[in-house]
mmCIF file of C-alpha atoms in Angstrom:
data_model
loop_
_atom_site.group_PDB
_atom_site.id
_atom_site.type_symbol
_atom_site.label_atom_id
_atom_site.label_comp_id
_atom_site.label_asym_id
_atom_site.label_seq_id
_atom_site.Cartn_x
_atom_site.Cartn_y
_atom_site.Cartn_z
ATOM 1 C CA MET I 1098 -75.527 7.090 6.489
ATOM 2 C CA ALA I 1099 -71.749 6.925 6.478
ATOM 3 C CA SER I 1100 -70.315 4.257 4.165
ATOM 4 C CA ASP I 1101 -67.100 3.783 6.176
ATOM 5 C CA PRO I 1102 -67.531 0.251 7.551
ATOM 6 C CA ALA I 1103 -65.697 1.236 10.761
ATOM 7 C CA ARG I 1104 -68.630 3.473 11.595
ATOM 8 C CA LEU I 1105 -71.383 0.886 11.179
ATOM 9 C CA ASP I 1106 -73.503 0.309 14.220
ATOM 10 C CA VAL I 1107 -75.394 -2.709 12.846
ATOM 11 C CA LEU I 1108 -74.285 -5.100 10.101
ATOM 12 C CA THR I 1109 -76.791 -7.818 9.242
ATOM 13 C CA MET I 1110 -76.246 -10.912 7.057
ATOM 14 C CA GLY I 1111 -78.720 -13.159 5.336
ATOM 15 C CA ARG I 1112 -82.069 -13.193 3.688
ATOM 16 C CA VAL I 1113 -83.373 -10.562 1.250
ATOM 17 C CA GLY I 1114 -86.284 -10.485 -1.178
ATOM 18 C CA VAL I 1115 -89.353 -8.638 -2.344
ATOM 19 C CA ASP I 1116 -92.624 -8.929 -0.429
ATOM 20 C CA ILE I 1117 -95.686 -8.959 -2.686
ATOM 21 C CA TYR I 1118 -98.451 -8.415 -0.186
ATOM 22 C CA PRO I 1119 -102.220 -8.287 -0.876
ATOM 23 C CA LEU I 1120 -104.026 -5.050 -0.342
ATOM 24 C CA GLN I 1121 -107.136 -7.051 0.588
ATOM 25 C CA ALA I 1122 -107.517 -8.600 4.017
ATOM 26 C CA GLU I 1123 -109.417 -11.824 4.676
ATOM 27 C CA VAL I 1124 -109.232 -12.870 1.029
ATOM 28 C CA ALA I 1125 -107.616 -16.085 -0.193
ATOM 29 C CA LEU I 1126 -104.493 -15.545 -2.244
ATOM 30 C CA GLU I 1127 -106.159 -16.934 -5.389
ATOM 31 C CA ASP I 1128 -108.891 -14.339 -5.098
ATOM 32 C CA VAL I 1129 -106.728 -11.317 -4.375
ATOM 33 C CA THR I 1130 -106.748 -8.749 -7.156
ATOM 34 C CA THR I 1131 -104.465 -5.962 -5.889
ATOM 35 C CA PHE I 1132 -100.927 -6.201 -4.457
ATOM 36 C CA ALA I 1133 -98.124 -3.881 -3.479
ATOM 37 C CA LYS I 1134 -94.399 -4.683 -3.336
ATOM 38 C CA TYR I 1135 -92.057 -3.946 -0.441
ATOM 39 C CA LEU I 1136 -88.487 -4.712 0.486
ATOM 40 C CA GLY I 1137 -88.342 -7.918 2.538
ATOM 41 C CA GLY I 1138 -86.240 -10.650 4.056
ATOM 42 C CA SER I 1139 -85.553 -10.998 7.745
ATOM 43 C CA ALA I 1140 -81.940 -9.863 7.915
ATOM 44 C CA THR I 1141 -82.689 -6.958 5.615
ATOM 45 C CA ASN I 1142 -85.733 -5.880 7.661
ATOM 46 C CA VAL I 1143 -83.636 -5.848 10.812
ATOM 47 C CA ALA I 1144 -81.173 -3.500 9.149
ATOM 48 C CA VAL I 1145 -84.020 -1.212 8.088
ATOM 49 C CA ALA I 1146 -85.500 -1.343 11.622
ATOM 50 C CA ALA I 1147 -82.129 -0.323 13.125
ATOM 51 C CA ALA I 1148 -81.712 2.494 10.587
ATOM 52 C CA ARG I 1149 -85.223 3.845 11.447
ATOM 53 C CA LEU I 1150 -83.991 4.087 15.042
ATOM 54 C CA GLY I 1151 -81.072 6.206 14.010
ATOM 55 C CA ARG I 1152 -78.398 3.506 13.699
ATOM 56 C CA SER I 1153 -75.946 3.271 10.813
ATOM 57 C CA ALA I 1154 -76.690 -0.013 9.163
ATOM 58 C CA ALA I 1155 -75.697 -2.259 6.239
ATOM 59 C CA VAL I 1156 -76.600 -5.736 5.058
ATOM 60 C CA ILE I 1157 -74.496 -8.524 3.601
ATOM 61 C CA THR I 1158 -76.651 -10.324 1.076
ATOM 62 C CA ARG I 1159 -77.135 -11.190 -2.632
ATOM 63 C CA THR I 1160 -79.857 -10.678 -5.167
ATOM 64 C CA GLY I 1161 -80.526 -11.606 -8.741
ATOM 65 C CA ASN I 1162 -79.339 -9.338 -11.595
ATOM 66 C CA ASP I 1163 -82.933 -8.428 -12.383
ATOM 67 C CA PRO I 1164 -85.491 -5.670 -11.858
ATOM 68 C CA PHE I 1165 -86.365 -6.863 -8.371
ATOM 69 C CA GLY I 1166 -82.624 -6.864 -7.534
ATOM 70 C CA ARG I 1167 -82.450 -3.265 -8.615
ATOM 71 C CA PHE I 1168 -85.502 -2.539 -6.488
ATOM 72 C CA VAL I 1169 -83.687 -3.951 -3.464
ATOM 73 C CA HIS I 1170 -80.782 -1.541 -3.953
ATOM 74 C CA HIS I 1171 -83.088 1.411 -4.413
ATOM 75 C CA ALA I 1172 -85.215 0.536 -1.413
ATOM 76 C CA LEU I 1173 -82.188 0.012 0.896
ATOM 77 C CA LYS I 1174 -80.809 3.431 -0.014
ATOM 78 C CA GLY I 1175 -84.223 4.956 0.561
ATOM 79 C CA TYR I 1176 -84.351 3.532 4.076
ATOM 80 C CA GLY I 1177 -80.832 4.773 4.880
ATOM 81 C CA VAL I 1178 -79.272 1.282 4.814
ATOM 82 C CA SER I 1179 -75.994 0.851 2.940
ATOM 83 C CA ASP I 1180 -76.112 -1.550 -0.026
ATOM 84 C CA GLN I 1181 -72.326 -1.659 -0.409
ATOM 85 C CA PHE I 1182 -72.248 -5.390 0.530
ATOM 86 C CA VAL I 1183 -75.202 -6.424 -1.701
ATOM 87 C CA THR I 1184 -74.038 -8.172 -4.846
ATOM 88 C CA GLY I 1185 -75.731 -9.900 -7.792
ATOM 89 C CA VAL I 1186 -75.726 -13.566 -8.702
ATOM 90 C CA PRO I 1187 -75.930 -14.388 -12.411
ATOM 91 C CA GLY I 1188 -78.710 -16.770 -13.348
ATOM 92 C CA LEU I 1189 -80.728 -16.692 -10.123
ATOM 93 C CA PRO I 1190 -83.822 -14.578 -9.665
ATOM 94 C CA THR I 1191 -84.386 -12.294 -6.684
ATOM 95 C CA PRO I 1192 -86.842 -14.099 -4.356
ATOM 96 C CA VAL I 1193 -90.414 -12.959 -3.886
ATOM 97 C CA THR I 1194 -92.742 -13.696 -1.011
ATOM 98 C CA PHE I 1195 -96.538 -13.728 -0.883
ATOM 99 C CA CYS I 1196 -98.833 -13.927 2.089
ATOM 100 C CA GLU I 1197 -102.495 -13.995 3.055
ATOM 101 C CA ILE I 1198 -103.871 -11.623 5.677
ATOM 102 C CA PHE I 1199 -106.401 -12.977 8.149
ATOM 103 C CA PRO I 1200 -106.070 -10.932 11.334
ATOM 104 C CA PRO I 1201 -105.473 -11.325 14.171
ATOM 105 C CA ASP I 1202 -103.302 -14.416 13.971
ATOM 106 C CA HIS I 1203 -103.418 -16.221 10.627
ATOM 107 C CA PHE I 1204 -100.906 -15.049 8.019
ATOM 108 C CA PRO I 1205 -99.888 -17.904 5.701
ATOM 109 C CA ILE I 1206 -96.720 -17.148 3.779
ATOM 110 C CA TRP I 1207 -95.237 -18.512 0.529
ATOM 111 C CA PHE I 1208 -91.552 -18.159 -0.291
ATOM 112 C CA TYR I 1209 -90.526 -18.303 -3.945
ATOM 113 C CA ARG I 1210 -86.804 -18.974 -3.684
ATOM 114 C CA TYR I 1211 -86.276 -21.266 -6.687
ATOM 115 C CA PRO I 1212 -84.079 -22.791 -8.028
ATOM 116 C CA LYS I 1213 -81.983 -21.320 -5.218
ATOM 117 C CA ALA I 1214 -82.091 -17.959 -3.427
ATOM 118 C CA PRO I 1215 -79.160 -15.691 -4.293
ATOM 119 C CA ASP I 1216 -78.746 -14.874 -0.576
ATOM 120 C CA LEU I 1217 -77.649 -18.506 -0.071
ATOM 121 C CA GLU I 1218 -74.741 -17.846 -2.428
ATOM 122 C CA ILE I 1219 -72.890 -15.615 0.097
ATOM 123 C CA ARG I 1220 -69.336 -16.925 -0.071
ATOM 124 C CA THR I 1221 -66.598 -16.878 2.535
ATOM 125 C CA ASP I 1222 -63.953 -15.462 0.179
ATOM 126 C CA GLU I 1223 -66.162 -12.512 -0.650
ATOM 127 C CA LEU I 1224 -67.001 -11.498 2.910
ATOM 128 C CA PRO I 1225 -66.179 -7.853 3.856
ATOM 129 C CA ALA I 1226 -63.774 -8.799 6.586
ATOM 130 C CA GLU I 1227 -63.094 -5.217 7.747
ATOM 131 C CA ALA I 1228 -66.790 -4.457 8.133
ATOM 132 C CA ILE I 1229 -67.480 -7.716 9.966
ATOM 133 C CA GLY I 1230 -64.655 -7.077 12.372
ATOM 134 C CA SER I 1231 -65.385 -3.458 13.035
ATOM 135 C CA ALA I 1232 -69.207 -3.281 13.158
ATOM 136 C CA ARG I 1233 -70.464 -2.600 16.666
ATOM 137 C CA LEU I 1234 -73.033 -5.415 16.261
ATOM 138 C CA LEU I 1235 -73.380 -8.283 13.768
ATOM 139 C CA TRP I 1236 -76.787 -9.895 13.265
ATOM 140 C CA ALA I 1237 -77.037 -13.161 11.420
ATOM 141 C CA THR I 1238 -80.003 -15.478 10.737
ATOM 142 C CA GLY I 1239 -80.550 -19.195 10.937
ATOM 143 C CA THR I 1240 -81.726 -19.351 7.364
ATOM 144 C CA GLY I 1241 -78.207 -18.551 6.232
ATOM 145 C CA LEU I 1242 -77.021 -21.815 7.760
ATOM 146 C CA SER I 1243 -79.458 -23.937 5.725
ATOM 147 C CA GLN I 1244 -77.272 -24.372 2.590
ATOM 148 C CA GLU I 1245 -73.740 -24.031 1.330
ATOM 149 C CA PRO I 1246 -71.837 -21.827 0.587
ATOM 150 C CA SER I 1247 -73.855 -19.488 2.855
ATOM 151 C CA ARG I 1248 -73.487 -21.860 5.833
ATOM 152 C CA SER I 1249 -69.676 -21.699 5.841
ATOM 153 C CA ALA I 1250 -69.747 -17.951 5.194
ATOM 154 C CA HIS I 1251 -72.029 -17.350 8.140
ATOM 155 C CA ALA I 1252 -69.915 -19.552 10.391
ATOM 156 C CA ALA I 1253 -66.794 -17.709 9.324
ATOM 157 C CA ALA I 1254 -68.362 -14.294 9.920
ATOM 158 C CA LEU I 1255 -69.579 -15.271 13.414
ATOM 159 C CA ALA I 1256 -66.292 -16.880 14.389
ATOM 160 C CA ALA I 1257 -64.342 -13.795 13.230
ATOM 161 C CA ARG I 1258 -66.140 -11.598 15.762
ATOM 162 C CA GLY I 1259 -64.949 -13.102 19.019
ATOM 163 C CA THR I 1260 -67.152 -13.299 22.071
ATOM 164 C CA ASN I 1261 -66.239 -9.843 23.318
ATOM 165 C CA ARG I 1262 -68.295 -8.222 20.530
ATOM 166 C CA LEU I 1263 -72.079 -8.030 20.169
ATOM 167 C CA THR I 1264 -72.955 -10.840 17.826
ATOM 168 C CA VAL I 1265 -76.585 -11.975 17.510
ATOM 169 C CA LEU I 1266 -78.067 -15.131 15.935
ATOM 170 C CA ASP I 1267 -81.680 -14.817 14.957
ATOM 171 C CA LEU I 1268 -82.737 -18.474 14.979
ATOM 172 C CA ASP I 1269 -85.155 -17.612 12.120
ATOM 173 C CA TYR I 1270 -86.277 -21.258 11.568
ATOM 174 C CA ARG I 1271 -88.428 -21.680 8.416
ATOM 175 C CA PRO I 1272 -89.257 -25.390 7.946
ATOM 176 C CA SER I 1273 -89.441 -25.163 4.149
ATOM 177 C CA PHE I 1274 -85.768 -24.129 4.013
ATOM 178 C CA TRP I 1275 -84.453 -27.203 5.817
ATOM 179 C CA PRO I 1276 -84.570 -30.953 5.290
ATOM 180 C CA SER I 1277 -85.569 -31.467 8.945
ATOM 181 C CA PRO I 1278 -85.764 -29.584 12.218
ATOM 182 C CA GLU I 1279 -83.015 -31.840 13.538
ATOM 183 C CA GLU I 1280 -80.600 -30.631 10.866
ATOM 184 C CA ALA I 1281 -81.549 -27.016 11.564
ATOM 185 C CA GLY I 1282 -80.840 -27.570 15.256
ATOM 186 C CA ARG I 1283 -77.454 -29.157 14.544
ATOM 187 C CA GLN I 1284 -76.343 -26.260 12.375
ATOM 188 C CA MET I 1285 -77.592 -23.622 14.809
ATOM 189 C CA ARG I 1286 -75.900 -25.254 17.763
ATOM 190 C CA ALA I 1287 -72.661 -25.487 15.826
ATOM 191 C CA VAL I 1288 -72.366 -21.685 15.692
ATOM 192 C CA LEU I 1289 -73.883 -20.694 19.070
ATOM 193 C CA PRO I 1290 -70.405 -20.760 20.761
ATOM 194 C CA TYR I 1291 -69.487 -17.784 18.523
ATOM 195 C CA VAL I 1292 -72.620 -15.832 19.450
ATOM 196 C CA THR I 1293 -73.240 -13.474 22.368
ATOM 197 C CA ALA I 1294 -77.064 -13.336 21.984
ATOM 198 C CA ALA I 1295 -79.657 -15.709 20.511
ATOM 199 C CA VAL I 1296 -83.227 -14.696 19.630
ATOM 200 C CA GLY I 1297 -86.090 -16.903 18.633
ATOM 201 C CA ASN I 1298 -89.780 -17.658 18.988
ATOM 202 C CA LEU I 1299 -91.046 -20.908 20.482
ATOM 203 C CA ASP I 1300 -90.907 -22.847 17.215
ATOM 204 C CA GLU I 1301 -87.364 -21.653 16.575
ATOM 205 C CA CYS I 1302 -86.180 -22.454 20.081
ATOM 206 C CA GLU I 1303 -87.689 -25.929 19.779
ATOM 207 C CA ALA I 1304 -85.725 -26.523 16.578
ATOM 208 C CA ALA I 1305 -82.485 -25.150 18.107
ATOM 209 C CA VAL I 1306 -82.545 -26.681 21.566
ATOM 210 C CA GLY I 1307 -85.384 -29.171 21.617
ATOM 211 C CA THR I 1308 -87.918 -27.510 23.891
ATOM 212 C CA ARG I 1309 -90.817 -25.062 23.701
ATOM 213 C CA ASP I 1310 -90.669 -24.298 27.401
ATOM 214 C CA PRO I 1311 -89.389 -20.667 27.396
ATOM 215 C CA ARG I 1312 -87.331 -20.873 30.606
ATOM 216 C CA MET I 1313 -85.810 -24.218 29.692
ATOM 217 C CA ALA I 1314 -85.067 -23.002 26.186
ATOM 218 C CA ALA I 1315 -83.318 -19.878 27.532
ATOM 219 C CA ALA I 1316 -81.328 -22.052 29.956
ATOM 220 C CA ARG I 1317 -80.168 -24.364 27.222
ATOM 221 C CA LEU I 1318 -79.105 -21.471 24.990
ATOM 222 C CA LEU I 1319 -77.104 -20.037 27.851
ATOM 223 C CA GLU I 1320 -75.488 -23.426 28.433
ATOM 224 C CA LEU I 1321 -74.410 -23.450 24.749
ATOM 225 C CA GLY I 1322 -72.433 -20.253 25.298
ATOM 226 C CA VAL I 1323 -74.588 -17.203 24.666
ATOM 227 C CA THR I 1324 -74.674 -14.528 27.323
ATOM 228 C CA LEU I 1325 -78.239 -13.378 26.402
ATOM 229 C CA ALA I 1326 -81.161 -15.577 25.357
ATOM 230 C CA VAL I 1327 -84.401 -13.980 24.174
ATOM 231 C CA VAL I 1328 -87.489 -16.113 23.736
ATOM 232 C CA LYS I 1329 -90.446 -14.528 21.975
ATOM 233 C CA GLN I 1330 -93.764 -16.095 23.037
ATOM 234 C CA GLY I 1331 -96.257 -14.221 20.831
ATOM 235 C CA PRO I 1332 -99.438 -13.451 22.852
ATOM 236 C CA LEU I 1333 -97.602 -14.420 26.066
ATOM 237 C CA GLY I 1334 -94.901 -11.762 25.709
ATOM 238 C CA VAL I 1335 -91.146 -12.062 25.821
ATOM 239 C CA LEU I 1336 -88.701 -13.776 28.154
ATOM 240 C CA ALA I 1337 -85.037 -12.732 28.262
ATOM 241 C CA ALA I 1338 -82.342 -14.346 30.325
ATOM 242 C CA GLU I 1339 -78.756 -13.669 31.264
ATOM 243 C CA LYS I 1340 -76.674 -15.865 33.601
ATOM 244 C CA ASP I 1341 -77.956 -14.137 36.735
ATOM 245 C CA ARG I 1342 -81.033 -12.252 35.488
ATOM 246 C CA LEU I 1343 -84.426 -13.130 34.078
ATOM 247 C CA VAL I 1344 -86.835 -10.597 32.572
ATOM 248 C CA GLU I 1345 -90.374 -11.295 31.459
ATOM 249 C CA VAL I 1346 -92.335 -8.587 29.501
ATOM 250 C CA ALA I 1347 -96.049 -8.853 28.963
ATOM 251 C CA PRO I 1348 -97.588 -8.417 25.498
ATOM 252 C CA LEU I 1349 -98.981 -5.031 24.520
ATOM 253 C CA PRO I 1350 -102.591 -4.888 23.295
ATOM 254 C CA VAL I 1351 -102.860 -3.767 19.666
ATOM 255 C CA GLU I 1352 -105.263 -4.230 16.763
ATOM 256 C CA VAL I 1353 -103.283 -6.555 14.492
ATOM 257 C CA VAL I 1354 -103.253 -5.901 10.757
ATOM 258 C CA ASN I 1355 -100.386 -8.181 9.741
ATOM 259 C CA GLY I 1356 -98.190 -10.143 12.145
ATOM 260 C CA ILE I 1357 -95.419 -10.757 9.615
ATOM 261 C CA GLY I 1358 -92.358 -8.640 10.247
ATOM 262 C CA ALA I 1359 -92.999 -8.020 13.960
ATOM 263 C CA GLY I 1360 -90.014 -10.128 14.850
ATOM 264 C CA ASP I 1361 -87.757 -8.070 12.614
ATOM 265 C CA GLY I 1362 -88.989 -4.820 14.157
ATOM 266 C CA PHE I 1363 -88.280 -6.414 17.508
ATOM 267 C CA GLY I 1364 -84.808 -7.356 16.291
ATOM 268 C CA GLY I 1365 -83.829 -3.931 15.086
ATOM 269 C CA ALA I 1366 -85.015 -2.427 18.396
ATOM 270 C CA LEU I 1367 -83.111 -5.048 20.355
ATOM 271 C CA CYS I 1368 -79.989 -4.017 18.491
ATOM 272 C CA HIS I 1369 -80.664 -0.399 19.377
ATOM 273 C CA GLY I 1370 -81.068 -1.126 23.061
ATOM 274 C CA LEU I 1371 -77.994 -3.362 23.233
ATOM 275 C CA LEU I 1372 -75.868 -0.728 21.543
ATOM 276 C CA ALA I 1373 -77.209 1.936 23.859
ATOM 277 C CA GLY I 1374 -76.187 -0.175 26.883
ATOM 278 C CA TRP I 1375 -79.678 -0.015 28.358
ATOM 279 C CA PRO I 1376 -80.709 -2.278 31.244
ATOM 280 C CA LEU I 1377 -82.125 -5.577 29.937
ATOM 281 C CA GLU I 1378 -85.721 -4.854 30.944
ATOM 282 C CA ARG I 1379 -85.742 -1.480 29.209
ATOM 283 C CA THR I 1380 -84.256 -3.057 26.065
ATOM 284 C CA VAL I 1381 -86.802 -5.857 25.946
ATOM 285 C CA ARG I 1382 -89.730 -3.503 26.649
ATOM 286 C CA PHE I 1383 -88.585 -1.199 23.840
ATOM 287 C CA ALA I 1384 -88.133 -4.070 21.412
ATOM 288 C CA ASN I 1385 -91.498 -5.577 22.394
ATOM 289 C CA ALA I 1386 -93.214 -2.240 21.653
ATOM 290 C CA ALA I 1387 -91.457 -1.890 18.290
ATOM 291 C CA GLY I 1388 -92.623 -5.345 17.253
ATOM 292 C CA ALA I 1389 -96.194 -4.550 18.413
ATOM 293 C CA ILE I 1390 -96.267 -1.392 16.285
ATOM 294 C CA VAL I 1391 -95.221 -3.413 13.196
ATOM 295 C CA THR I 1392 -98.224 -5.704 13.605
ATOM 296 C CA THR I 1393 -100.572 -2.691 13.199
ATOM 297 C CA ARG I 1394 -99.252 -2.062 9.707
ATOM 298 C CA LEU I 1395 -99.564 -4.035 6.481
ATOM 299 C CA GLU I 1396 -95.962 -4.073 5.230
ATOM 300 C CA CYS I 1397 -92.720 -5.059 6.876
ATOM 301 C CA SER I 1398 -89.772 -2.880 5.969
ATOM 302 C CA SER I 1399 -91.571 0.415 5.654
ATOM 303 C CA ALA I 1400 -93.571 -0.442 8.855
ATOM 304 C CA MET I 1401 -90.506 -0.212 11.059
ATOM 305 C CA PRO I 1402 -91.064 2.497 13.676
ATOM 306 C CA THR I 1403 -88.918 5.464 14.664
ATOM 307 C CA THR I 1404 -87.629 5.988 18.180
ATOM 308 C CA ALA I 1405 -90.234 8.701 18.767
ATOM 309 C CA GLU I 1406 -93.032 6.337 17.661
ATOM 310 C CA VAL I 1407 -91.883 3.604 20.020
ATOM 311 C CA GLU I 1408 -91.536 5.948 22.968
ATOM 312 C CA GLU I 1409 -94.968 7.519 22.250
ATOM 313 C CA PHE I 1410 -96.504 4.051 22.035
ATOM 314 C CA LEU I 1411 -94.917 2.963 25.314
ATOM 315 C CA GLY I 1412 -96.100 6.104 27.004
ATOM 316 C CA ALA I 1413 -99.633 5.547 25.853
ATOM 317 C CA ALA I 1414 -99.577 1.877 26.862
ATOM 318 C CA HIS I 1415 -98.500 2.710 30.385
ATOM 319 C CA ALA I 1416 -100.643 5.871 30.794
#
């Protein structure tokens, strides 16, 4: 992957960590005896997903100066994602995340981001302005808006892009990161005028625009200035809306192993389709398939599919 920021296809910004996932399904966390560690964090996973699809990618984030921080650097390089904008924060540990696995639809998750996650220490005066301005697509997450100085840094990065560039906000609402859903909604709406596309599931859309109705949520996002609104509905599929176009894509049947990370696989594939200039329906179908593939695998980052895997999956699904 070229390190020249002018050649970046996808630049993501936000959450990073280490996923410590059980190797035993249908076992309560207190009874799990074996675990494995993986690169994690939504913005980071999206960069990995884009790289697996052949895109040059980098992530703007921060870790602790600790062994898990070193693991993040090594893992990013292993996945072909540039770590040139990943810096350490003295005194704060790299976050870890645990989950339980109860397929097909129960995956409780615990975030250990105390006393504060380093990725919330991204600062405006340290942003890589050249890379932000030149990347073909910038992907930011709602979590980055939850605390300062990250909030101001995210707003500055989004505003610097201009609405003629591909700039995506993943609503990424995690209740434990916010004092209230109302505050999350206020902060998300404050940056939506700088964004060309917004992506979220029903919970995230409800926090951002006050409704779980997918069509109404998409309409409200468009009213707030985005040109593309994507609403993920889980077992009901995906709805995507532009000013004069509405696309609905049905879910794909799979045997779910772990549903965590599917949204990030969807996100990386969405980036790929947007950059390729595909028609909206093709882009959403491809992203939907990528997300479905991730659910059939235990981990998140290393579960991200290649283009060939997505195309083969789509071919089999429609055979």
